[in-house]
Coordinates of C-alpha atoms and ligand atoms in Angstrom, one line a residue:
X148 CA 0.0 0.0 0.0
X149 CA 1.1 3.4 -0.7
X150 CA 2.0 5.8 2.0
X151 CA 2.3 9.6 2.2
X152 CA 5.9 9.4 4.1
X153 CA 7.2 6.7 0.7
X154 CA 5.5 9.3 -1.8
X155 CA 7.6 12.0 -3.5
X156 CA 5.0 14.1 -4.4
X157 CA 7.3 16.5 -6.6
X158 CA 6.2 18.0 -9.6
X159 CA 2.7 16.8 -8.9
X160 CA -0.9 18.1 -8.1
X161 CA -2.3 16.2 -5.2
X162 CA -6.1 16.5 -4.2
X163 CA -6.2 16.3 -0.4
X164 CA -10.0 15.6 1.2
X165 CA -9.1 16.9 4.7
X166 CA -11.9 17.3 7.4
X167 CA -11.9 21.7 8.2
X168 CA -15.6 21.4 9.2
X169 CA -14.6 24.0 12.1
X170 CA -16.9 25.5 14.7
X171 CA -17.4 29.2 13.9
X172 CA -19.1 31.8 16.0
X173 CA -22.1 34.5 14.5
X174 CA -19.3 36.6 13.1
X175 CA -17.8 33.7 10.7
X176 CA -14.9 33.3 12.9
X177 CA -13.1 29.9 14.0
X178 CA -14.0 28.9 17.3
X179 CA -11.4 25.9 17.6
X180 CA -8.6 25.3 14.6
X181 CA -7.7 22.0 15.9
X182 CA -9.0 20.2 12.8
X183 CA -7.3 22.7 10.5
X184 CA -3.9 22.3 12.6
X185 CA -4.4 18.3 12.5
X186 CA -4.0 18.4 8.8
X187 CA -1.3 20.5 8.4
X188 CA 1.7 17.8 8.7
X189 CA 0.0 16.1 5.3
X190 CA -0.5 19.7 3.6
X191 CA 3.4 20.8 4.5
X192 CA 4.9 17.1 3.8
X193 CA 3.0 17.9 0.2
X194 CA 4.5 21.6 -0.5
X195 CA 7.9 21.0 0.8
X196 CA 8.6 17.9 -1.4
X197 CA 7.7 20.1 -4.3
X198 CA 4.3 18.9 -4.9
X199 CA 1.0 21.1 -4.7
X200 CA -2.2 20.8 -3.2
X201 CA -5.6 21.3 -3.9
X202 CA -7.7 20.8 -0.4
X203 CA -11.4 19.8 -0.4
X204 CA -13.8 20.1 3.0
X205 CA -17.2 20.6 3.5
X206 CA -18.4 22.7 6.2
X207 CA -21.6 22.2 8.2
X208 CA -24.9 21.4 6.5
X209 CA -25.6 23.3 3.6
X210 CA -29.0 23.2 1.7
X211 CA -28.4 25.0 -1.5
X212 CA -25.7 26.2 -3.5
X213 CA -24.3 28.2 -2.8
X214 CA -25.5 28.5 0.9
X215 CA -22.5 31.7 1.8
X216 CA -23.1 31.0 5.5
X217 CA -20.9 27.6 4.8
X218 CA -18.7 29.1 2.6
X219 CA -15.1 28.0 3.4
X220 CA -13.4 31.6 2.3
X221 CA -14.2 32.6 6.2
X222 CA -11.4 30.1 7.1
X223 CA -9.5 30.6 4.1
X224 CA -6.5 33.4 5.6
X225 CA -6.1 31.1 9.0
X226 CA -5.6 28.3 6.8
X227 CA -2.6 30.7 5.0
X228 CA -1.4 31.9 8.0
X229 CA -1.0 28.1 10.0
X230 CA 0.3 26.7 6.3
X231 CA 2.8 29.6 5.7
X232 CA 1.5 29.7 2.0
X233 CA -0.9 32.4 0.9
X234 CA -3.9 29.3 -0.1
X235 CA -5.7 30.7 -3.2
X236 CA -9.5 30.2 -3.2
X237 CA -11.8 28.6 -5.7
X238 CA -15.4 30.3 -5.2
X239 CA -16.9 26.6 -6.2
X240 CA -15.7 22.8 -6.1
X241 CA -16.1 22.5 -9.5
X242 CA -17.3 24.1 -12.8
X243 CA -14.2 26.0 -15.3
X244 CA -12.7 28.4 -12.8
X245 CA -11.9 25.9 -10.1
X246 CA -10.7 23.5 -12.7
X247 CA -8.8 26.3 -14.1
X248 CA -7.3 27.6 -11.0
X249 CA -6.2 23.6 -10.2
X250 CA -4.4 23.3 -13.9
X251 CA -2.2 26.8 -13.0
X252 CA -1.5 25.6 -9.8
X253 CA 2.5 25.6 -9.4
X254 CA 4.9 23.4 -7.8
X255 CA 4.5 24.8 -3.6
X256 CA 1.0 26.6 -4.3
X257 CA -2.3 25.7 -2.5
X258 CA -5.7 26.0 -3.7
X259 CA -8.7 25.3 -1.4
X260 CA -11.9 25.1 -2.7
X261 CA -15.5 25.9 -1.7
X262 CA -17.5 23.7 0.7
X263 CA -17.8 20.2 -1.1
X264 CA -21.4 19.8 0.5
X265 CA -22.9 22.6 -2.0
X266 CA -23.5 19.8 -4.1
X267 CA -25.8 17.0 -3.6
X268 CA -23.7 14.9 -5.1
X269 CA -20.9 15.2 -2.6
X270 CA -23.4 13.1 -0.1
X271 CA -25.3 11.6 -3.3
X272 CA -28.7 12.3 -1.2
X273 CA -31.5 14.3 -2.7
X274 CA -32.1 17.6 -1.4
X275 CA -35.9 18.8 -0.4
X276 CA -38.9 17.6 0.4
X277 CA -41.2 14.8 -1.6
X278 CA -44.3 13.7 -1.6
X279 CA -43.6 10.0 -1.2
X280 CA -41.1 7.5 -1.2
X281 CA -41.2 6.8 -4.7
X282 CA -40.7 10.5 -5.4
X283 CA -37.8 10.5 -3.4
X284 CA -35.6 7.3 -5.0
X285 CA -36.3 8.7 -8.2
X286 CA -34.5 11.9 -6.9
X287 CA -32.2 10.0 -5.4
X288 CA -31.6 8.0 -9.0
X289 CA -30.4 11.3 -10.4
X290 CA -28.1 12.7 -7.6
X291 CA -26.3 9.1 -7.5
X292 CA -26.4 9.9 -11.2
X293 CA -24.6 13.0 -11.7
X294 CA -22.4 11.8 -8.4
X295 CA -20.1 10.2 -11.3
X296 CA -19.5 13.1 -12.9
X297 CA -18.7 14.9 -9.7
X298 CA -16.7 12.9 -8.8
X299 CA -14.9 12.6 -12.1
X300 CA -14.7 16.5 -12.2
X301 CA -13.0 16.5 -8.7
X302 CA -10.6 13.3 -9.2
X303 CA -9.6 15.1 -12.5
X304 CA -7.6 18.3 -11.3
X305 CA -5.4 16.0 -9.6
X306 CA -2.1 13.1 -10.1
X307 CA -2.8 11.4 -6.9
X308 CA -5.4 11.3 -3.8
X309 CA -4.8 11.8 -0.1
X310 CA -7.4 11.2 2.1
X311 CA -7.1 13.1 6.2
X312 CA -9.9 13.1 6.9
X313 CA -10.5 10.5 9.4
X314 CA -14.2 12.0 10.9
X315 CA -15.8 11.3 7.5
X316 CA -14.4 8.0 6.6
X317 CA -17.6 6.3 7.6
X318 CA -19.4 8.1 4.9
X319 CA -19.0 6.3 1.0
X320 CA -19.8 10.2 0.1
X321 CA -17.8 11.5 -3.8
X322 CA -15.0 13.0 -1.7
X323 CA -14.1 10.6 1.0
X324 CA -14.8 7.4 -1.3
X325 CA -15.8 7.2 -4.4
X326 CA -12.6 9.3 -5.5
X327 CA -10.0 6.7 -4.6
X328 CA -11.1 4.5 -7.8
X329 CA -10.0 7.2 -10.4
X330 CA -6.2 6.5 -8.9
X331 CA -4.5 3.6 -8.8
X332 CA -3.0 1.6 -5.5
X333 CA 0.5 4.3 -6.3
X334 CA -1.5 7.3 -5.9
X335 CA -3.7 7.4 -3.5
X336 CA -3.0 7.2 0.4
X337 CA -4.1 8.3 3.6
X338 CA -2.7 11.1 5.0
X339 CA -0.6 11.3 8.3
X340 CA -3.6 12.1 10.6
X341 CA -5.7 9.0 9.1
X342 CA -2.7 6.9 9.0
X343 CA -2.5 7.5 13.1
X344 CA -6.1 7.2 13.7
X345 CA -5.9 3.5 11.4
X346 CA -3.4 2.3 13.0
X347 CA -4.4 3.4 16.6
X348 CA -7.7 1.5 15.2
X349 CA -5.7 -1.7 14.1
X350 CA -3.7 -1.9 17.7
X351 CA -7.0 -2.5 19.3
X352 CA -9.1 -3.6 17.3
X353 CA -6.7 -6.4 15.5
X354 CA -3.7 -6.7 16.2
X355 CA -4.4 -6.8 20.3
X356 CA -2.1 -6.7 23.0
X357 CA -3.3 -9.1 25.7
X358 CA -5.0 -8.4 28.3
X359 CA -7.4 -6.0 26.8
X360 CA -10.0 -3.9 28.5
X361 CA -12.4 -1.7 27.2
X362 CA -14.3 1.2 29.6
X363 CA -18.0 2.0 28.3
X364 CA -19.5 4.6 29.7
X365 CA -21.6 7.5 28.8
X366 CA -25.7 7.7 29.4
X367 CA -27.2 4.9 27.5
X368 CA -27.4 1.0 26.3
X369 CA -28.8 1.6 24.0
X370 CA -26.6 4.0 21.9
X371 CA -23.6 1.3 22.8
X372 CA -25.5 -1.8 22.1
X373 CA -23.4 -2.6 18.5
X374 CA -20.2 -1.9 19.9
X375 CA -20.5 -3.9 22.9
X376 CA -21.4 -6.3 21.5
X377 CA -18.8 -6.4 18.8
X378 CA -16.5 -5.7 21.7
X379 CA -17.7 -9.0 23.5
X380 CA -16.1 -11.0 20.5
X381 CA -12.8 -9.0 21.5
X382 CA -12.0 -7.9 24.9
X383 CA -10.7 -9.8 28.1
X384 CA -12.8 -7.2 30.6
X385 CA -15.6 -5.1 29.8
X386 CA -16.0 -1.9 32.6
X387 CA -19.5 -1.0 32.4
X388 CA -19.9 2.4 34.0
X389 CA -22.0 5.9 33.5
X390 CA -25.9 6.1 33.2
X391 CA -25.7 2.4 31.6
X392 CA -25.1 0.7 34.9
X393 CA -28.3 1.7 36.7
X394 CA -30.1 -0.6 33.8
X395 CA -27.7 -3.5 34.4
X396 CA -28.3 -2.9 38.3
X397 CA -32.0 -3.1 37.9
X398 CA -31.6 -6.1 35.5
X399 CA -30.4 -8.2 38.1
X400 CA -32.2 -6.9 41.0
X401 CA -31.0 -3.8 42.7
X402 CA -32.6 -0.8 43.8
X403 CA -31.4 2.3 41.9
X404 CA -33.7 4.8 42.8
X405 CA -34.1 8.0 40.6
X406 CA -30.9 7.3 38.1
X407 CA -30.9 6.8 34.8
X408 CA -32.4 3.5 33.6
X409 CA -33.7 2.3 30.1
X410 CA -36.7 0.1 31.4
X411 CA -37.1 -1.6 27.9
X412 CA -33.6 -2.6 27.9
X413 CA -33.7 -4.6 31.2
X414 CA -34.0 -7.7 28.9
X415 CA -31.5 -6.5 26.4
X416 CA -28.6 -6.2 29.7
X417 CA -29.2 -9.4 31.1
X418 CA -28.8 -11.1 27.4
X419 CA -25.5 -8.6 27.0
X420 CA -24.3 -10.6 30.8
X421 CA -25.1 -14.0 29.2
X422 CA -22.8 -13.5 26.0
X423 CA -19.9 -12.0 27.6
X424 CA -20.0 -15.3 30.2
X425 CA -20.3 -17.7 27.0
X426 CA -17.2 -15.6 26.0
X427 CA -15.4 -16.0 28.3
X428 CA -15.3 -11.7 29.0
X429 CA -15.3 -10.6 32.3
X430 CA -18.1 -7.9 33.0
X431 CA -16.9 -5.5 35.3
X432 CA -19.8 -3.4 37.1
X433 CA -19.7 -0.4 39.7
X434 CA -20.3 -2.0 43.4
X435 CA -20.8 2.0 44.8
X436 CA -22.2 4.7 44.4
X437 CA -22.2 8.6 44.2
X438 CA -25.3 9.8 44.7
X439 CA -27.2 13.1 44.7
X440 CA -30.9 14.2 45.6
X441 CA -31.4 15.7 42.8
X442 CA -29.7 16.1 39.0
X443 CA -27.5 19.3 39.7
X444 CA -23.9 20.0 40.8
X445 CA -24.5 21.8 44.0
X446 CA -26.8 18.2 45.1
X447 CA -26.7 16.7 48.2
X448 CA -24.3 13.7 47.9
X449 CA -23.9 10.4 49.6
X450 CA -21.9 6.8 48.8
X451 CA -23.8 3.9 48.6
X452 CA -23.9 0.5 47.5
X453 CA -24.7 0.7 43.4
X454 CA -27.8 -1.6 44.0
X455 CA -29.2 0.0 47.4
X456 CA -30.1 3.6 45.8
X457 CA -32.8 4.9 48.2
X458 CA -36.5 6.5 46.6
X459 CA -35.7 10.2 45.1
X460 CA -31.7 9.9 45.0
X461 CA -30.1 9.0 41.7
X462 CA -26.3 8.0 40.8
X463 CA -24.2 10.3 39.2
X464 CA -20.7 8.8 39.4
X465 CA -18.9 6.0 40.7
X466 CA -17.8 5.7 44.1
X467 CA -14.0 4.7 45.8
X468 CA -14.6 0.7 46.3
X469 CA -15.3 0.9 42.3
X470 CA -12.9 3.5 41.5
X471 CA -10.5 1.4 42.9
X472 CA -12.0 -2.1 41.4
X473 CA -11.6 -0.4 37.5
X474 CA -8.1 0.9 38.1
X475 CA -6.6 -2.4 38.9
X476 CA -8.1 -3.8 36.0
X477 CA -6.8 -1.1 33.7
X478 CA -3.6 -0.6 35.3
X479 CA -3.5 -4.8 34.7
X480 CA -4.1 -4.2 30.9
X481 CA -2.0 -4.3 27.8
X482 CA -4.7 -2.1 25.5
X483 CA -7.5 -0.2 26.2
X484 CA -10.2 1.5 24.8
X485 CA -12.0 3.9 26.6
X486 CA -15.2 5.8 25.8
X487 CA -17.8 7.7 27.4
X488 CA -17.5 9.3 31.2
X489 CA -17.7 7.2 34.6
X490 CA -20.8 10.0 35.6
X491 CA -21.8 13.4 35.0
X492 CA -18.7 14.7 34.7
X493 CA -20.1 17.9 33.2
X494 CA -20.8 18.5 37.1
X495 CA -18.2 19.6 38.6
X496 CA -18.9 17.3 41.7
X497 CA -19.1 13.9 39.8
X498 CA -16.1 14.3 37.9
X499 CA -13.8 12.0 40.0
X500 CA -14.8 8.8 38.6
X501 CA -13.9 9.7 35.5
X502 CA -10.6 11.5 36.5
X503 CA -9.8 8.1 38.1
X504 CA -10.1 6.4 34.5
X505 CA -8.3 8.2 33.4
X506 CA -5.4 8.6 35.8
X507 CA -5.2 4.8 35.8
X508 CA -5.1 5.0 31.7
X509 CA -1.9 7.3 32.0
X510 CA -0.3 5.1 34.5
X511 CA -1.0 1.5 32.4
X512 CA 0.3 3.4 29.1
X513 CA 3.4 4.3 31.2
X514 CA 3.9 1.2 31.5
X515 CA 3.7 -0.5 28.4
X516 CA -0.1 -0.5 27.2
X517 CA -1.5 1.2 24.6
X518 CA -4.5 3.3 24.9
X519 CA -6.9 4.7 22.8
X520 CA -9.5 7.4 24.2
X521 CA -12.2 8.2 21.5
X522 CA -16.0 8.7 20.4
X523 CA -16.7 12.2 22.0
X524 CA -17.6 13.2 25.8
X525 CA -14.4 11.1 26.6
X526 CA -12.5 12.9 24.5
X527 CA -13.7 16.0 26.3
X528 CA -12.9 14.2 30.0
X529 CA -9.3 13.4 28.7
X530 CA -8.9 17.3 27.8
X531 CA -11.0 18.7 30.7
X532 CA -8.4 16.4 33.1
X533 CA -5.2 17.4 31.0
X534 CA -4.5 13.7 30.5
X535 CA -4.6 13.9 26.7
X536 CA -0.6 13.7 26.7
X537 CA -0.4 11.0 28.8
X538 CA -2.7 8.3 26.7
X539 CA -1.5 6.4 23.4
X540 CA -4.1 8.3 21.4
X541 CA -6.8 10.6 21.1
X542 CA -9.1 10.0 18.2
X543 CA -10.5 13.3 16.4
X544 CA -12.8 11.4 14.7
X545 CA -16.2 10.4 16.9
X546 CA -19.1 8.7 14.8
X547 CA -16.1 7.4 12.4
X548 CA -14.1 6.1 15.6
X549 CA -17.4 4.2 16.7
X550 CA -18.2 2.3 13.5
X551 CA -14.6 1.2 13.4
X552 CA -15.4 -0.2 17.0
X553 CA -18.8 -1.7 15.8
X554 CA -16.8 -3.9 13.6
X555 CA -17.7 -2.0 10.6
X556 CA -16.2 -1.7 7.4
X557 CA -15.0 2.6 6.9
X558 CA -16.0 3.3 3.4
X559 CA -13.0 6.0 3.5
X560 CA -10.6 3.5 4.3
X561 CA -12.0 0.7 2.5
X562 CA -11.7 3.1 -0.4
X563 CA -7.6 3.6 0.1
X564 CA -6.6 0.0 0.6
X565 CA -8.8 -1.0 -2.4
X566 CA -10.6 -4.6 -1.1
Ligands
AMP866 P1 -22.7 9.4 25.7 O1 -22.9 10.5 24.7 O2 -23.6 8.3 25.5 O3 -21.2 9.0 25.7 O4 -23.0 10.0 27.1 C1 -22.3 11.0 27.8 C2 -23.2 11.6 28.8 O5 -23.5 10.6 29.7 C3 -22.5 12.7 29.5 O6 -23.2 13.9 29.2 C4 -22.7 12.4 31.0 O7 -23.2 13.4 31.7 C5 -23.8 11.3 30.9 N1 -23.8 10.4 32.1 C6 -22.8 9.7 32.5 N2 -23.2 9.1 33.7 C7 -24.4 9.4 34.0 C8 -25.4 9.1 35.0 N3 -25.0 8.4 36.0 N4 -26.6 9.7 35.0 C9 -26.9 10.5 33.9 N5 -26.1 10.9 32.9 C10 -24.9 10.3 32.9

C-alpha cells in the first residue's frame, strides 16, 4: 500500500480531502482550529517535497448552493497563515474556474476550494422535500447519477489522492470514497492524521495486545449496544460504568432509585451478561455509588452501594470501592479502549470517577499498554483532566471512531486500501 511518508509528491498536483468542518461563532470566525492544525503535517509534507495541493472540505450542513453562511473563504486566511503559504480560493468545487485555478497551480501553491457539500452529489442524497417515497428514489436516482461526474470533475484536477480526513471516513460520500477508484493503489494514500487514527484502530481492534480492556460509559445501552457487543467478541474485561449501569443494576435486582435507567432494555442487559459469560469476557460493574438528591452539581451527595439507591436519590458517578475495582483492571491491561464518562462529569462534583479512568489510563500506558481514548464526551474528559498527553491516542474522529469499534467496514478507508 502506498503511503504519504514513501511518496515524493514533486512536480505533482495532489487532491487532499481533509476534514476543516470548524466550529465558527455569529461573526464567521473559527472557534477551535484543531482540525485545520491536524491536517497540516500532510499539507506541508506535500508543499515541501515540491508537490502542490488542492484541499477539499465541507463545512456544516448546507441546503443550497451556494449557501455563503458555509462558505469556506471565512477560514480561508487562517488556513494561509498556520500553512505559511498564501492558499488561493476557488469560489466553487467545481465548474471552469476551479478547474482552471487547479491546472495553474505551481509546484508549492495551494488551492482550497468551496465547501464540497454545495452539491448534492458530494453526499449523493436528494435535497428537499417529496411527496412519497417513490418521489424521493427517483431523486435520489439522479443525484447518484450526476455523483459520477462529480466525482470525475474532482478526481480530474489532480495526479494522486490523499485522504485526512478521518471523521468522514464512515461516509462512501464522492469526496471521502468514491474518488479513490479514479487512482490507482501508487497514488492514493491516507494522510498522516488517518494513518494514526488507522493504526491506533488496528492496535486494538486487531492486532491486540493481551490483556485487553475496554471502559464504556456515557448515558445509554442503547446507543452502545453494536459496539459492545462487537467488543464481546474481542476484549478480556468489559467496565461497564456511567448512566448504563443503573439498567444493568435493575436487571439483576437492585434498587437504583431515581438514576438513569432504560426500562425496555432490562431484557437486552441481562442477554449482553449472558454472552460475555459464553465468551469468556469478564463484565466488570460499579459495586458503589455517588449519589445526589437531585440532577445538579450543588446536590446533596452520599456513597452507597450501586444496587441499594434509596427513593428520590439517583447515581451520578462512581464511588472509591469501584474507583479502585476499574483501576486495577486497567492498570492490569496491555490495550484499552476507553469511551464515554464514569458519571456526570459535566458536574463539577461527579467528575472523580472519570478523573480516576483516566489517571489509571496514564499510569497502564506508562507502562507499556496502549491506549486509545475516542467517540466524543471522553475525548472532552481526557482534555478537561489534562490527561490527553499521557494516553496512546486521542481520536478526532467520533461517529467514524465508533463504526470502526462496531466492527464495521469505513468506506474512506476501505476506499484507500482497495478490497
Ligand atoms: P454518551 O454521549 O452516551 O457517551 O453519554 C455521555 C453523557 O452521559 C454525559 O453527558 C454524561 O453526563 C452522561 N452520564 C454519565 N453518567 C451518567 C449518570 N449516572 N446519569 C446521567 N447521565 C450520565
Amino acid at each position: 500500500m502506498q503511503t504519504i511518508d514513501k511518496f515524493n509528491f514533486a512536480g505533482k498536483k495532489a487532491f487532499v480531502r481533509v476534514d476543516f468542518n470548524v466550529p465558527l461563532n455569529e461573526n464567521a470566525e473559527i472557534t477551535d482550529d484543531n482540525r485545520i492544525r491536524a491536517a497540516l503535517p500532510t499539507l506541508k509534507k506535500i508543499l515541501a517535497d515540491g508537490g502542490s495541493v488542492i484541499i477539499a472540505s465541507h463545512m456544516g450542513r448546507p441546503k443550497k448552493n451556494p449557501d455563503t453562511k458555509y462558505s469556506l473563504k471565512a477560514i480561508l486566511a487562517h488556513v494561509s497563515e498556520l500553512l505559511g503559504v498564501d492558499v488561493k480560493f476557488a469560489p466553487d468545487c467545481v465548474g471552469d474556474e476551479a478547474a482552471k485555478m487547479a491546472s495553474e497551480l505551481k509546484a508549492g501553491e495551494a488551492l482550497l476550494l468551496e465547501n464540497l457539500r454545495f452539491y448534492a452529489e458530494e453526499e449523493g442524497k436528494p435535497r428537499g422535500e417529496f411527496a412519497n417515497d417513490e418521489e424521493k428514489a427517483a431523486a435520489k436516482k439522479v443525484v447518484k447519477e450526476s455523483q459520477k461526474a462529480f466525482t470525475a470533475k474532482l478526481a480530474s484536477y489532480a495526479d494522486c489522492y490523499v485522504n485526512d480526513a478521518f471523521g468522514t471516513a464512515h461516509r462512501a460520500h464522492a469526496s471521502t470514497a468514491l474518488i479513490a477508484k479514479y487512482f490507482n493503489e501508487d497514488s492514493r494514500m491516507f494522510g498522516y492524521l488517518m494513518e494514526k487514527e488507522v493504526i491506533a484502530v488496528q492496535k486494538v481492534m486487531t492486532d491486540t495486545a493481551r490483556p485487553f480492556t475496554a471502559i464504556m460509559g456515557g448515558s445509554k445501552v442503547s446507543s452502545k449496544i453494536e459496539i459492545i457487543e462487537n467488543l464481546l467478541t474481542k476484549v478480556d474485561n468489559l467496565i461497564i460504568a456511567g448512566g448504563m449501569t443503573y439498567t444493568f443494576t435493575k436487571a439483576m435486582g437492585g434498587k437504583i432509585g431515581n438514576s438513569i435507567c432504560e426500562n425496555d432494555k432490562l431484557e437486552m442487559a441481562l442477554d449482553l451478561l449472558e454472552k460475555a459469560k459464553k465468551n469468556n469476557v469478564k463484565i466488570v460493574l460499579a459495586v458503589d455509588a455517588k449519589i445526589a438528591d437531585s440532577f445538579s452539581n450543588d446536590a446533596k451527595t452520599a456513597f452507597v452501594p450501586v444496587d441499594e439507591i434509596p427513593d428520590n436519590w439517583q447515581g451520578l458517578d462512581i464511588g472509591p470501592k469501584t474507583e479502585k475495582i476499574f483501576g486495577d483492571v486497567i492498570k492490569a491491561s496491555k490495550t484499552i479502549l476507553w469511551n464515554g464518562p464514569t458519571g456526570v462529569f459535566e458536574f463539577d462534583n461527579f467528575t472523580h470517577g472519570s478523573l480516576s479512568v483516566g489517571e489509571a489510563i496514564v499510569e497502564a500506558t506508562k507502562n507499556g499498554a496502549f491506549s486509545l481514548v475516542g467517540g466524543g464526551d471522553s475525548v472532552a474528559c481526557v482534555n478537561k483532566f489534562g490527561l490527553a498527553d499521557g494516553v496512546s491516542y486521542v481520536s478526532t474522529g467520533g461517529g467514524a471512531l465508533l463504526e470502526a469499534i462496531e466492527g464495521r467496514v469505513l468506506p474512506g478507508i476501505e476506499a484507500i486500501r482497495g478490497f
